[in-house]
Amino acid sequence: MSSENTLDDEDTFKILIATDIHLGYLEKDAIRGNDSYNTLDEILKCAKTNEVDFILLGGDLFHENKPSRRCLHNCITMLRKYCMGGTPIQFDIVSDQTVNFNTSKFPWVNYQDENLNISIPAFSIHGNHDDPTGAEGLCALDLLSASGLLNHFGHSQSVESIEISPILMQKGNTKLALFGLGSIPDERLYRMFVNNQVTMLRPKEDQDEWFNLFAIHQNRSKHGPTNYIPEQFLDDFLDLVVWGHEHECLITPSRNEQQLFYVTQPGSSVATSLSPGEATKKHIGLLRVKGRKMNLQKIPLKTVRQFFIQDVVLGDYPDLFTPDTPQVTKKVENLCYAKVTEMLEEAERERLGCPLTPEKPLIRLRVDYSGGFDTFHTSRFSQKFVEHVANPKDIIHFLRRREQKEDNKDEVNVDYGSLLKTTAAEGLRVEDLVKQYFAATEQTVQLSLLTEHGMGKALQEFVDKDEKDAIEELITYQLEKTQRHLQARAVTTEQDIDTEIQRFRDSKKNTTEEDNEIKEAISRAKAHRVEQGNEQVDADISNELDLDSDGGSGPSAAPTRGRGRGGRGRGSRGRGRGAAASEPKPASRGRSQKSSAATQNRSIMQAFQASSQRSSRTSDEVIIDDSDEEMPLMKTTRPPPRPAAASSSSSSSFTKYSSQSQSSKGVAFDDSDDEDEDPFKGPSRARR
């Protein structure tokens, strides 16, 4: 249209925004296996149709930390299909790219690589599903970055402090500063914000001419005292925040009245849980930026599978049945059948005229049976809808209202079954379960060396990231550090040792030192496998790994860990190459015995008296040198002190308040499909 040609001129940035694509989710499911791939194809096709300048992804591009071969192949195929071509790039990057992409072996944007032909560059931060792991700190996004298909930014390598350096872009007269921060554990990032350890760098010149866009992937809603990031923690010079990780689609920008910036939450493009937040209609955003004004257009996704959810409280139907009614279970089942049928009819009506929408919807009916009602057989009930729904195994979800928790005065005989019995545990993390367990057993069953946070983090790495050495290395690392502490304190008696260990453990709770120890232990777990030459190969690439039969030769050599179960190699019952045939069977799956039983069962006193200790490793400190960048940057800490006297805009030392006090921001949001209206004539932001 004519108005579209007028709006999308040489000064207007066009950015496609999407978050939480979760590529590869349920890829082995016969019905839902291709949902995430179809939606990514639609998103990239939309970017090419609208001729955007670049794509901005807000984390969790992949659902698994180690995506399968099929998942990587599909992603690379689609990125090559839609993002490569001969269309010229209309904007320039004027910042120091060696700082922006400091974790890459090719520290420059992919479209400036002379060996590549990129038509739509894609920029992405990592999420909590595809975050960097291992000694090298690599993730699946780094594979795409090394291949030149995607630009991975926002990766912070330090746990002591974070400096966020923006990617400075310019198109015509419009200047855009793109900030990004990949996923970090919420408790740690919360503490770093409180301690003023998070710094956002800004251009020293013409600060009020830059549109500041920030991509973040953290908890936005409060899940605990420090298990989220309040919007008030972010700097107030920002114009728009793209918030990832939250799956509910709240893409219409909402204004933070305290910090005076806007927040858009695109949500996920595929439903990864059957919760109410996933039931909202899925959208992506087309952001236009011209000068300091912006316009965000919502684009509904057509390939997303429909999802309907309802809540039924059986106590709200006294006219139909009560717990004492004859055949009440059959009547409850009939009510649920009617509710599911209604949702299926609604899904069929909405699907008319949308051929891209999958045929079978997702249906969830949450039934509250509090008040003495009984449940019925859900599998038999689901058989009635096998041909009509995409999730026949979990249509019905029974729950009861949480009853009043009784006080456990008997600390010895604790009924753990009653403590852990909850209505629903959807979305609960392993780390949270560990904290809940030790909170219930604080007085009777207590950790001596480790903290609950450390044990929970190591267990989470073991479960989610398949780091099988994480727990053992954390225990070994804490044991060594405690031994050195006791030697420095010259503690000798057993009673004094127990007291000093307890005090030393409590002093590290909820501190940066605790985070450093956890990260160091996980790094050592990865490095320990590398040193032994037992780096595991991805199961999708090689299922037939032969072990070196001479790797554990010699009477004192520790047995190497092979693929398969236990310490044995290929071929069970002692015939393999992984361990000697005379070795006893290992006690745990996937773990070789690294020391004798006497060594493993030694007490703290015996370990303290041992003469040999393994030296600890220190993490490298990352130093970023931005002395040769084209656009000089300045550092702004939170909260910076106000200058005593007002300085001019040409001064060499700006604060984030001095530039914002003289500027105003204009915004306009387009919720309709009318493209004739000029979005840049919206109301201007109030002056600060």
XYZ file of C-alpha atoms in Angstrom:
688
model
C 0.000 0.000 0.000
C 1.063 3.570 -0.530
C 1.108 4.374 3.173
C 3.350 1.370 3.830
C 5.891 2.636 1.336
C 5.783 6.009 3.055
C 6.311 4.568 6.542
C 9.031 2.071 5.677
C 11.512 4.613 4.396
C 15.286 4.715 4.623
C 15.128 5.977 8.246
C 12.831 3.257 9.641
C 14.065 0.076 11.317
C 11.781 -2.930 10.789
C 12.425 -5.644 13.379
C 10.639 -8.978 13.773
C 10.419 -9.942 17.460
C 9.819 -13.477 18.767
C 10.745 -15.394 21.915
C 10.615 -18.934 23.306
C 10.253 -20.903 20.082
C 11.357 -24.133 21.853
C 12.457 -25.866 18.688
C 12.338 -29.644 19.040
C 9.647 -29.785 21.735
C 7.972 -33.237 21.680
C 9.618 -33.941 18.324
C 9.096 -37.684 18.815
C 5.360 -37.290 19.349
C 3.380 -38.680 16.411
C 0.849 -35.820 16.481
C 2.707 -32.799 17.899
C 6.227 -33.622 16.706
C 6.331 -30.997 13.922
C 4.536 -28.154 15.726
C 7.638 -26.184 16.694
C 9.210 -26.616 13.247
C 6.075 -25.446 11.433
C 5.849 -22.351 13.623
C 9.499 -21.396 13.112
C 8.967 -21.753 9.373
C 5.992 -19.379 9.614
C 7.992 -16.851 11.675
C 10.903 -16.771 9.228
C 8.554 -16.623 6.247
C 6.807 -13.636 7.873
C 10.178 -11.903 8.269
C 10.984 -12.380 4.608
C 7.510 -11.282 3.449
C 7.682 -8.066 5.485
C 11.270 -7.389 4.363
C 12.483 -6.730 7.891
C 15.937 -5.361 8.626
C 16.703 -8.074 11.171
C 15.137 -10.683 13.474
C 15.412 -10.420 17.264
C 14.935 -13.624 19.279
C 14.515 -13.399 23.050
C 15.934 -16.774 24.105
C 14.948 -20.466 24.197
C 15.244 -21.011 20.472
C 15.829 -24.687 21.341
C 13.870 -26.685 23.895
C 16.729 -29.000 24.811
C 20.173 -27.944 25.954
C 21.610 -30.563 23.612
C 19.222 -30.577 20.624
C 18.953 -33.657 18.479
C 20.466 -34.051 15.048
C 17.036 -33.709 13.452
C 16.349 -30.500 15.390
C 19.639 -28.880 14.377
C 19.178 -29.965 10.777
C 15.697 -28.447 10.536
C 16.828 -25.200 12.171
C 19.855 -24.804 9.898
C 17.742 -25.622 6.837
C 15.134 -22.964 7.632
C 17.682 -20.281 8.526
C 19.526 -20.907 5.303
C 16.281 -20.881 3.311
C 14.916 -17.575 4.615
C 17.904 -15.611 5.965
C 20.410 -16.060 3.137
C 20.167 -14.269 -0.185
C 21.269 -11.309 -2.208
C 19.044 -8.629 -0.655
C 21.324 -5.793 0.558
C 21.407 -4.830 4.235
C 20.199 -1.275 4.805
C 21.775 -0.544 8.212
C 25.303 -0.323 9.590
C 26.849 -1.400 12.893
C 29.043 1.343 14.333
C 30.056 -0.217 17.670
C 33.084 -2.373 18.427
C 31.943 -5.825 17.357
C 34.812 -7.585 19.104
C 33.091 -6.503 22.330
C 29.547 -7.277 21.169
C 30.448 -10.814 20.021
C 33.373 -11.484 22.341
C 32.566 -15.194 22.796
C 32.737 -16.011 19.083
C 35.752 -17.043 17.034
C 34.384 -14.737 14.335
C 33.700 -11.502 16.269
C 31.702 -9.661 13.643
C 28.109 -9.671 12.444
C 27.396 -12.429 9.933
C 26.246 -10.195 7.058
C 29.679 -8.495 7.006
C 31.459 -11.815 6.452
C 32.858 -11.844 2.932
C 32.229 -15.596 2.670
C 28.500 -15.350 3.459
C 25.525 -13.851 1.658
C 23.013 -12.832 4.330
C 19.773 -11.058 3.476
C 18.112 -11.049 6.939
C 20.487 -11.141 9.932
C 19.128 -12.795 13.072
C 20.230 -11.735 16.564
C 19.501 -13.932 19.576
C 20.270 -14.199 23.276
C 20.270 -17.596 24.968
C 17.541 -18.757 27.328
C 17.474 -21.118 30.263
C 16.771 -24.120 27.997
C 19.663 -23.554 25.574
C 22.126 -21.862 27.927
C 25.924 -22.380 27.721
C 27.322 -25.328 29.670
C 30.588 -27.208 30.018
C 34.162 -26.053 30.461
C 34.092 -24.036 27.217
C 30.724 -22.426 27.989
C 29.163 -23.351 24.649
C 25.523 -23.745 23.667
C 23.561 -24.689 20.562
C 23.398 -21.031 19.507
C 27.189 -21.008 19.269
C 26.965 -23.732 16.619
C 24.649 -21.540 14.541
C 26.890 -18.536 15.193
C 30.029 -20.365 14.060
C 28.233 -21.464 10.891
C 27.290 -17.843 10.148
C 23.514 -18.312 10.313
C 22.835 -16.410 13.544
C 24.437 -13.748 15.764
C 24.617 -14.841 19.402
C 25.029 -11.903 21.788
C 24.351 -11.056 25.432
C 26.551 -13.837 26.866
C 28.083 -12.801 30.200
C 31.078 -14.898 31.283
C 31.652 -13.410 34.721
C 29.747 -14.174 37.914
C 31.286 -11.223 39.758
C 29.918 -8.396 37.604
C 28.073 -7.888 34.330
C 28.762 -5.226 31.722
C 26.203 -5.016 28.945
C 27.686 -3.375 25.872
C 25.079 -2.484 23.212
C 25.209 -3.235 19.504
C 24.998 0.243 17.967
C 23.133 0.324 14.651
C 22.314 3.181 12.329
C 19.883 3.330 9.424
C 19.646 6.730 7.812
C 19.090 9.203 10.629
C 17.771 6.585 13.090
C 20.167 5.264 15.724
C 19.366 2.036 17.571
C 21.219 0.645 20.607
C 20.476 -3.073 21.042
C 21.180 -4.396 24.552
C 20.971 -8.085 25.408
C 21.411 -10.278 28.471
C 21.158 -14.055 28.221
C 19.528 -16.157 30.894
C 21.182 -16.147 34.337
C 19.814 -17.867 37.469
C 17.279 -15.423 38.857
C 18.541 -15.507 42.449
C 22.078 -14.668 41.340
C 21.029 -11.880 38.974
C 18.690 -10.436 41.609
C 21.572 -10.256 44.093
C 23.873 -8.692 41.494
C 21.323 -5.966 40.772
C 20.948 -5.271 44.490
C 24.743 -5.033 44.877
C 25.068 -2.689 41.856
C 27.097 -5.270 39.933
C 25.148 -4.879 36.662
C 26.294 -2.061 34.384
C 24.844 -0.942 31.064
C 27.180 0.969 28.762
C 25.938 3.886 26.688
C 27.415 6.050 23.908
C 29.081 9.149 25.324
C 27.886 11.355 22.477
C 24.308 12.146 21.446
C 22.764 9.926 24.095
C 19.275 11.320 23.616
C 19.332 10.447 19.904
C 19.569 6.686 20.467
C 16.563 4.376 20.718
C 17.463 1.871 23.449
C 16.102 -1.671 22.978
C 16.800 -4.351 25.588
C 16.253 -8.138 25.275
C 16.174 -10.134 28.528
C 15.247 -13.723 29.441
C 14.287 -13.980 33.124
C 11.311 -14.532 35.401
C 9.046 -11.484 35.205
C 6.342 -12.724 37.565
C 7.295 -13.262 41.184
C 8.022 -16.922 42.026
C 9.739 -16.208 45.342
C 11.486 -13.450 47.290
C 14.421 -13.291 44.842
C 13.370 -15.723 42.103
C 12.443 -12.997 39.610
C 13.715 -9.689 38.257
C 11.602 -6.615 39.072
C 11.197 -4.168 36.207
C 12.398 -1.412 38.549
C 15.885 -2.964 38.501
C 16.354 -2.015 34.839
C 17.806 1.358 33.888
C 15.346 4.114 33.119
C 17.041 5.300 29.922
C 15.634 2.242 28.103
C 12.796 2.767 25.633
C 11.517 -0.777 25.081
C 12.221 -4.072 26.868
C 11.578 -7.378 25.056
C 10.941 -9.852 27.868
C 11.497 -13.544 27.177
C 11.007 -16.676 29.296
C 7.387 -15.909 30.227
C 5.148 -17.978 27.935
C 1.942 -15.977 28.269
C 1.541 -13.709 25.240
C 1.300 -10.093 26.474
C 2.798 -8.548 23.380
C 0.983 -5.203 23.642
C 3.582 -2.923 25.283
C 2.803 -1.912 28.846
C 4.332 1.179 30.399
C 6.281 1.047 33.630
C 5.219 4.230 35.353
C 8.237 4.302 37.636
C 11.011 3.784 35.078
C 9.034 5.264 32.140
C 9.893 2.558 29.621
C 7.671 0.047 27.842
C 7.742 -3.751 28.190
C 6.542 -6.228 25.574
C 6.202 -9.927 26.359
C 5.723 -11.881 23.103
C 5.371 -15.219 24.887
C 6.098 -18.650 23.469
C 5.195 -19.805 19.984
C 4.400 -23.363 21.105
C 2.570 -24.585 24.211
C 5.057 -26.494 26.362
C 2.706 -26.954 29.319
C -1.041 -27.279 29.724
C -1.425 -24.179 31.903
C -3.715 -21.135 31.547
C -0.863 -18.863 30.435
C -0.305 -21.006 27.338
C -3.965 -20.760 26.284
C -3.738 -17.142 25.134
C -3.458 -16.592 21.394
C 0.129 -16.640 20.165
C 1.604 -13.594 18.381
C 4.884 -12.233 17.140
C 5.667 -8.537 16.774
C 6.732 -6.308 13.908
C 8.519 -3.346 15.494
C 9.127 -0.139 13.561
C 11.554 2.418 14.963
C 12.061 5.871 13.473
C 14.102 8.334 15.469
C 12.854 8.010 19.064
C 9.366 6.861 18.061
C 8.190 3.280 17.762
C 5.226 1.253 16.586
C 4.563 -2.398 17.404
C 2.228 -4.386 15.160
C 0.845 -7.694 16.434
C 0.974 -10.581 13.962
C -1.072 -13.673 14.939
C 0.528 -17.054 14.320
C -1.614 -19.389 12.217
C 0.313 -22.643 12.573
C 0.054 -22.801 16.382
C -2.050 -25.691 17.680
C -5.217 -24.559 19.436
C -5.314 -24.940 23.204
C -8.416 -24.725 25.403
C -8.493 -25.082 29.163
C -11.357 -24.972 31.673
C -11.705 -25.388 35.422
C -14.542 -27.388 36.957
C -15.268 -27.343 40.697
C -17.502 -30.287 41.516
C -18.785 -28.566 44.630
C -20.393 -25.888 42.456
C -22.961 -28.341 41.077
C -25.096 -29.280 44.124
C -28.191 -29.558 41.905
C -26.591 -32.341 39.847
C -24.808 -34.401 42.477
C -23.252 -34.510 45.940
C -20.639 -36.900 47.359
C -23.512 -39.033 48.718
C -25.455 -39.234 45.455
C -25.781 -42.788 44.042
C -23.438 -43.390 41.110
C -21.907 -39.954 41.639
C -18.691 -40.954 39.831
C -20.623 -41.742 36.657
C -22.417 -38.389 36.828
C -19.124 -36.540 37.326
C -17.711 -38.341 34.289
C -20.737 -37.309 32.221
C -20.248 -33.671 33.258
C -16.589 -33.790 32.211
C -17.570 -35.386 28.892
C -19.949 -32.510 28.200
C -17.292 -29.897 29.044
C -14.687 -31.496 26.767
C -17.230 -31.741 23.954
C -18.011 -28.022 24.284
C -14.316 -27.123 23.964
C -13.948 -29.340 20.897
C -16.914 -27.641 19.233
C -15.446 -24.203 19.990
C -12.102 -25.274 18.522
C -13.799 -26.466 15.327
C -15.591 -23.136 14.902
C -12.376 -21.148 15.329
C -10.454 -23.366 12.935
C -12.830 -22.713 10.019
C -11.076 -20.640 7.378
C -7.583 -21.333 8.819
C -6.100 -24.223 6.828
C -2.662 -23.818 8.468
C -4.009 -24.530 11.955
C -3.470 -28.165 13.046
C -6.631 -30.242 13.066
C -6.479 -31.704 16.572
C -6.480 -29.163 19.439
C -5.033 -29.428 22.928
C -7.706 -29.859 25.602
C -7.225 -29.643 29.363
C -10.014 -29.915 31.947
C -8.897 -29.256 35.521
C -11.330 -30.892 37.956
C -11.382 -29.815 41.591
C -12.785 -32.780 43.520
C -12.473 -31.273 47.004
C -15.282 -31.991 49.422
C -15.357 -35.780 49.431
C -15.683 -36.594 45.726
C -13.823 -39.502 44.147
C -11.871 -39.548 40.891
C -12.676 -41.720 37.910
C -10.438 -43.642 35.511
C -8.843 -40.976 33.296
C -7.326 -43.378 30.768
C -10.670 -44.956 30.019
C -12.228 -41.512 29.737
C -9.520 -40.334 27.321
C -10.176 -43.231 24.952
C -13.377 -41.493 23.873
C -11.372 -38.581 22.387
C -8.349 -40.329 20.878
C -9.342 -39.328 17.349
C -10.235 -35.740 18.259
C -7.530 -34.281 20.551
C -3.737 -34.027 20.346
C -3.197 -34.923 24.025
C -5.525 -37.853 24.796
C -3.378 -39.058 27.712
C -3.716 -35.935 29.863
C -7.084 -34.357 29.134
C -8.289 -34.593 32.739
C -6.240 -33.203 35.597
C -7.627 -33.818 39.087
C -6.657 -31.474 41.885
C -7.767 -30.539 45.358
C -7.541 -27.293 47.249
C -4.552 -27.184 49.547
C -5.635 -28.003 53.063
C -4.321 -26.290 56.176
C -0.799 -27.450 56.914
C -0.396 -29.018 60.330
C 2.461 -28.087 62.614
C 5.052 -30.847 62.894
C 6.095 -30.689 66.504
C 7.747 -34.108 66.402
C 11.011 -33.407 64.575
C 12.102 -37.048 64.649
C 9.003 -38.747 63.229
C 8.173 -36.434 60.339
C 5.502 -37.568 57.884
C 7.212 -36.629 54.637
C 4.314 -37.964 52.593
C 1.989 -35.349 54.037
C 4.579 -32.593 53.614
C 5.213 -33.331 49.956
C 1.556 -33.976 49.041
C 0.454 -30.969 46.992
C -2.347 -30.298 44.590
C -0.151 -29.937 41.523
C 3.605 -29.748 40.942
C 3.649 -28.478 37.378
C 6.775 -26.490 36.530
C 8.572 -27.242 39.841
C 12.345 -27.367 39.437
C 14.727 -29.907 40.943
C 16.445 -27.110 42.858
C 13.113 -26.101 44.421
C 12.403 -29.683 45.501
C 15.802 -29.876 47.214
C 15.124 -26.634 49.083
C 11.675 -27.844 50.143
C 13.084 -31.148 51.379
C 15.784 -29.606 53.555
C 13.388 -26.928 54.777
C 11.177 -29.699 56.164
C 14.095 -31.596 57.720
C 16.273 -28.695 58.858
C 16.632 -29.836 62.456
C 17.069 -33.568 62.019
C 18.693 -34.227 58.647
C 21.097 -31.427 57.807
C 23.922 -31.081 55.307
C 27.359 -30.704 56.864
C 29.455 -29.241 54.044
C 27.129 -28.263 51.220
C 24.440 -25.614 51.211
C 20.932 -26.376 49.975
C 21.469 -24.048 47.021
C 24.704 -25.774 46.046
C 23.268 -29.280 46.289
C 20.165 -28.229 44.361
C 22.230 -26.643 41.612
C 24.501 -29.672 41.257
C 21.507 -32.008 41.172
C 19.860 -29.821 38.542
C 23.011 -30.004 36.391
C 23.003 -33.781 36.834
C 19.351 -34.120 35.776
C 18.931 -31.396 33.138
C 22.405 -31.097 31.625
C 23.599 -34.718 32.048
C 26.674 -33.573 33.993
C 27.256 -36.852 35.807
C 30.294 -35.597 37.752
C 28.632 -32.432 39.052
C 27.566 -33.745 42.470
C 30.819 -35.585 43.193
C 32.997 -32.669 42.108
C 30.983 -30.240 44.235
C 31.417 -32.458 47.286
C 35.146 -32.887 46.601
C 35.626 -29.164 46.051
C 33.794 -28.260 49.282
C 35.751 -30.894 51.188
C 39.082 -29.469 50.008
C 38.059 -25.918 50.803
C 36.795 -26.888 54.259
C 40.059 -28.719 54.959
C 42.100 -25.641 54.082
C 39.850 -23.477 56.244
C 40.244 -25.782 59.239
C 44.021 -25.884 58.800
C 44.154 -22.090 58.646
C 42.087 -21.904 61.847
C 44.297 -24.510 63.547
C 41.272 -26.454 64.771
C 42.185 -29.852 66.202
C 39.436 -31.260 68.428
C 36.490 -33.030 66.856
C 33.910 -30.863 68.625
C 35.594 -27.655 67.483
C 35.795 -29.014 63.954
C 32.037 -29.628 63.809
C 31.308 -26.153 65.150
C 33.719 -24.458 62.759
C 32.363 -26.405 59.763
C 28.822 -25.314 60.595
C 29.891 -21.680 60.948
C 31.920 -21.793 57.727
C 28.981 -23.302 55.838
C 26.471 -20.740 57.105
C 28.780 -17.829 56.230
C 28.616 -18.714 52.523
C 24.844 -18.935 52.193
C 23.347 -16.596 49.569
C 26.684 -14.982 48.711
C 28.703 -14.549 45.544
C 31.279 -16.975 46.944
C 28.649 -19.709 46.916
C 27.872 -19.082 43.227
C 31.580 -19.129 42.380
C 32.055 -22.459 44.124
C 29.140 -24.022 42.261
C 30.388 -22.791 38.893
C 33.947 -23.924 39.651
C 32.771 -27.395 40.664
C 30.711 -27.806 37.495
C 33.653 -26.647 35.389
C 35.895 -29.135 37.144
C 33.391 -31.905 36.464
C 33.581 -31.168 32.755
C 37.370 -30.705 32.747
C 37.892 -33.931 34.670
C 36.273 -35.928 31.893
C 38.262 -34.075 29.250
C 41.561 -34.816 31.006
C 40.812 -38.536 31.066
C 39.895 -38.524 27.396
C 36.353 -39.661 28.137
C 34.382 -36.776 26.628
C 31.005 -38.202 25.767
C 29.967 -38.141 22.125
C 26.384 -37.121 21.309
C 24.186 -40.193 21.064
C 22.646 -38.901 17.854
C 26.070 -38.814 16.154
C 27.639 -42.031 17.422
C 25.938 -44.873 19.216
C 28.916 -47.205 18.825
C 31.815 -45.666 20.770
C 34.777 -48.041 21.244
C 36.856 -47.526 24.360
C 40.631 -47.850 24.454
C 41.434 -51.105 26.173
C 44.824 -49.783 27.329
C 43.424 -46.543 28.780
C 43.281 -47.920 32.308
C 46.422 -50.082 32.276
C 48.568 -50.336 35.349
C 47.610 -51.345 38.848
C 47.154 -47.759 40.081
C 45.232 -46.344 37.120
C 41.650 -45.368 37.784
C 39.130 -47.216 35.614
C 37.778 -45.085 32.787
C 34.099 -44.462 32.295
C 32.595 -46.077 29.219
C 29.250 -45.621 27.525
C 26.411 -47.720 28.860
C 25.529 -48.654 32.407
C 27.969 -48.664 35.285
C 31.704 -48.898 35.024
C 31.678 -51.744 32.485
C 32.324 -51.030 28.839
C 30.583 -52.556 25.831
C 29.426 -56.006 26.776
C 28.110 -56.580 30.264
C 29.163 -58.928 33.054
C 32.876 -58.097 32.856
C 33.448 -58.874 29.182
C 33.719 -55.228 28.045
C 36.638 -52.853 27.865
C 35.511 -50.236 30.352
C 36.657 -51.969 33.559
C 38.357 -55.129 34.683
C 36.263 -58.268 34.884
C 37.072 -58.727 38.554
C 35.682 -55.307 39.518
C 32.534 -55.257 41.642
C 29.376 -53.888 40.080
C 29.123 -50.114 40.469
C 26.475 -48.794 42.818
C 25.108 -46.110 40.512
C 24.193 -45.851 36.840
C 26.737 -44.264 34.545
C 29.420 -43.882 37.257
C 32.763 -45.680 37.646
C 34.291 -46.183 41.047
C 37.147 -43.724 41.341
C 38.507 -44.724 44.725
C 38.338 -47.574 47.210
C 35.549 -47.917 49.737
C 37.868 -46.930 52.562
C 38.748 -43.673 50.856
C 35.129 -42.881 50.013
C 33.916 -43.506 53.569
C 36.532 -41.455 55.338
C 35.329 -38.954 57.900
C 35.989 -35.240 58.053
C 38.653 -35.766 60.729
C 40.472 -38.346 58.603
C 40.295 -36.181 55.537
C 41.590 -33.217 57.519
C 44.584 -35.209 58.673
C 45.467 -36.283 55.143
C 48.634 -34.712 53.859
C 47.918 -34.515 50.148
C 45.354 -32.147 48.759
C 44.336 -31.463 45.226
C 44.972 -27.862 44.222
C 41.896 -25.805 43.429
C 41.416 -23.966 40.226
C 40.468 -20.365 39.909
C 38.101 -19.040 37.288
C 39.454 -16.711 34.677
C 38.519 -13.084 34.877
C 37.242 -11.665 31.615
C 38.598 -8.218 30.779
C 36.978 -6.384 27.872
C 39.099 -3.761 26.168
C 36.955 -1.270 24.272
C 39.671 1.315 23.663
C 39.603 0.933 19.862
C 35.841 1.016 19.322
C 34.386 3.439 16.821
C 31.705 4.814 19.175
C 33.069 5.553 22.687
C 30.994 4.118 25.482
C 30.520 5.262 29.029
C 29.640 3.267 32.107
C 26.465 3.919 34.093
C 25.948 2.181 37.405
C 22.691 1.794 39.274
C 21.816 4.070 40.916
C 24.260 6.834 39.813
C 24.516 9.946 41.922
C 23.033 13.083 40.415
C 25.655 15.659 39.430
C 25.867 18.723 41.579
C 25.688 21.057 38.614
C 23.985 20.608 35.261
C 26.368 19.901 32.397
C 25.920 20.574 28.727
C 25.235 17.826 26.187
C 28.772 18.099 24.847
C 30.390 17.282 28.189
C 32.730 14.287 28.279
C 31.003 12.672 31.298
C 27.274 12.055 30.905
C 24.897 10.350 33.252
C 21.804 8.536 32.159
C 19.662 11.212 33.800
C 21.227 14.209 32.072
C 20.310 13.027 28.593
C 16.830 11.861 29.500
C 15.799 15.053 31.250
C 15.940 16.978 27.971
C 14.298 14.443 25.657
C 10.879 12.951 25.066
C 9.827 9.639 23.549
C 7.024 9.086 21.082
C 5.171 5.791 20.872
C 2.257 4.402 18.932
C 0.840 0.891 19.112
C -1.216 -0.666 16.348
C -3.591 -3.363 17.605
C -5.719 -3.418 14.454
C -4.968 -4.634 10.956
C -5.291 -1.135 9.431
C -2.003 -0.249 7.785
C -3.086 3.115 6.404
C -2.653 4.966 9.657
C 0.718 6.607 10.340
C 2.037 5.007 13.549
C 4.640 7.675 14.100
C 2.052 10.350 14.943
C 1.359 8.864 18.327
C 1.479 10.724 21.629
C 4.865 11.696 22.955
C 6.185 10.458 26.247
C 6.149 12.765 29.224
C 9.365 14.460 30.086
C 11.307 13.153 32.991
